[in-house]
Amino acid sequence: MAYLMLAGAILSEVLATTAMKYSDGFSRLWPSLYTAAGYLLAFFLLAQTLRTMSVGTAYAIWAGIGTALIAAIGMVFLGESASALKILGVLLVIAGVVVLNLDGAH
């Protein structure tokens, strides 16, 4: 159940960050509201996750997967560059999450 809540937190955070891109510095109402609601939900779900999962494990997964997804969205949908170096960086972030989780999610 903790991993399901964490997945929801990550998805909410990624959607909120994407909405923030479209908020134009919080000058557009609906994307700004989606951003705020997404982050509130994301932090609520992360807080619930931390009831049963260690903070280091949860945050490593949250940050790593969130970073990789946002970078991919930027490259695929928002016209950001997709250089080999950027892709390598994303892969290293993912590798870091995997290494941190080798000890188990206590």
Coordinates of C-alpha atoms in Angstrom, one line a residue:
M1 CA 0.0 0.0 0.0
A2 CA 2.9 2.4 0.8
Y3 CA 4.2 2.0 -2.8
L4 CA 0.8 2.7 -4.2
M5 CA 0.5 5.9 -2.2
L6 CA 4.0 6.9 -3.2
A7 CA 3.2 6.3 -6.8
G8 CA 0.1 8.6 -6.4
A9 CA 2.3 11.2 -4.7
I10 CA 4.8 11.1 -7.6
L11 CA 2.1 11.3 -10.2
S12 CA 0.5 14.3 -8.4
E13 CA 3.8 16.1 -8.2
V14 CA 4.7 15.5 -11.8
L15 CA 1.2 16.7 -13.0
A16 CA 1.6 19.8 -10.7
T17 CA 5.0 20.6 -12.0
T18 CA 3.8 20.2 -15.6
A19 CA 0.8 22.5 -14.8
M20 CA 3.3 25.0 -13.3
K21 CA 5.0 25.3 -16.6
Y22 CA 1.7 26.4 -18.1
S23 CA 0.8 28.8 -15.3
D24 CA 3.1 31.4 -16.8
G25 CA 4.6 32.4 -13.4
F26 CA 1.2 31.9 -11.7
S27 CA -0.4 34.5 -13.9
R28 CA -2.9 32.0 -15.4
L29 CA -5.7 30.9 -13.0
W30 CA -6.4 27.3 -13.9
P31 CA -2.9 26.0 -14.3
S32 CA -2.0 27.8 -11.1
L33 CA -4.9 26.1 -9.3
Y34 CA -4.0 22.7 -10.7
T35 CA -0.4 23.3 -9.5
A36 CA -1.5 24.1 -6.0
A37 CA -4.0 21.2 -5.8
G38 CA -1.4 18.8 -7.2
Y39 CA 1.2 19.7 -4.7
L40 CA -1.2 19.5 -1.8
L41 CA -2.3 16.0 -2.9
A42 CA 1.3 15.0 -3.5
F43 CA 2.5 16.1 0.0
F44 CA -0.5 14.5 1.6
L45 CA 0.2 11.2 -0.1
L46 CA 3.9 11.4 0.7
A47 CA 3.1 12.0 4.3
Q48 CA 0.9 8.9 4.4
T49 CA 3.7 6.9 2.8
L50 CA 6.1 8.0 5.5
R51 CA 3.9 6.3 8.1
T52 CA 5.2 2.9 7.0
M53 CA 8.3 3.6 4.8
S54 CA 11.6 5.1 5.7
V55 CA 12.1 8.7 4.8
G56 CA 15.3 8.1 2.9
T57 CA 13.8 5.3 0.7
A58 CA 10.6 7.2 0.1
Y59 CA 12.3 10.5 -0.8
A60 CA 14.9 8.8 -3.0
I61 CA 12.1 7.2 -5.0
W62 CA 10.0 10.4 -5.0
A63 CA 12.9 12.6 -6.2
G64 CA 14.4 10.1 -8.6
I65 CA 11.3 9.0 -10.4
G66 CA 9.8 12.5 -10.3
T67 CA 13.0 14.0 -11.8
A68 CA 13.2 11.4 -14.5
L69 CA 9.5 11.8 -15.5
I70 CA 9.7 15.6 -15.6
A71 CA 12.9 15.4 -17.7
A72 CA 11.2 13.0 -20.1
I73 CA 8.0 15.2 -20.3
G74 CA 10.2 18.2 -21.0
M75 CA 12.1 16.4 -23.8
V76 CA 9.1 14.6 -25.4
F77 CA 6.3 17.1 -25.0
L78 CA 7.8 20.5 -24.2
G79 CA 10.5 20.7 -26.9
E80 CA 13.4 20.6 -24.5
S81 CA 16.7 19.3 -25.7
A82 CA 17.3 15.5 -25.5
S83 CA 21.1 15.3 -25.6
A84 CA 23.0 12.2 -24.8
L85 CA 24.4 13.9 -21.7
K86 CA 20.9 14.8 -20.4
I87 CA 19.7 11.2 -20.9
L88 CA 22.8 9.9 -19.2
G89 CA 22.0 12.1 -16.2
V90 CA 18.5 10.8 -16.0
L91 CA 19.7 7.3 -16.1
L92 CA 22.2 8.0 -13.3
V93 CA 19.4 9.4 -11.2
I94 CA 17.4 6.2 -11.7
A95 CA 20.5 4.1 -10.9
G96 CA 20.9 6.1 -7.7
V97 CA 17.4 5.3 -6.7
V98 CA 17.9 1.6 -7.4
V99 CA 21.2 1.5 -5.4
L100 CA 19.5 3.2 -2.4
N101 CA 16.8 0.6 -2.5
L102 CA 19.1 -2.4 -2.5
D103 CA 19.1 -2.3 1.3
G104 CA 15.3 -2.6 1.3
A105 CA 12.4 -0.3 2.1
H106 CA 12.3 -0.4 5.9

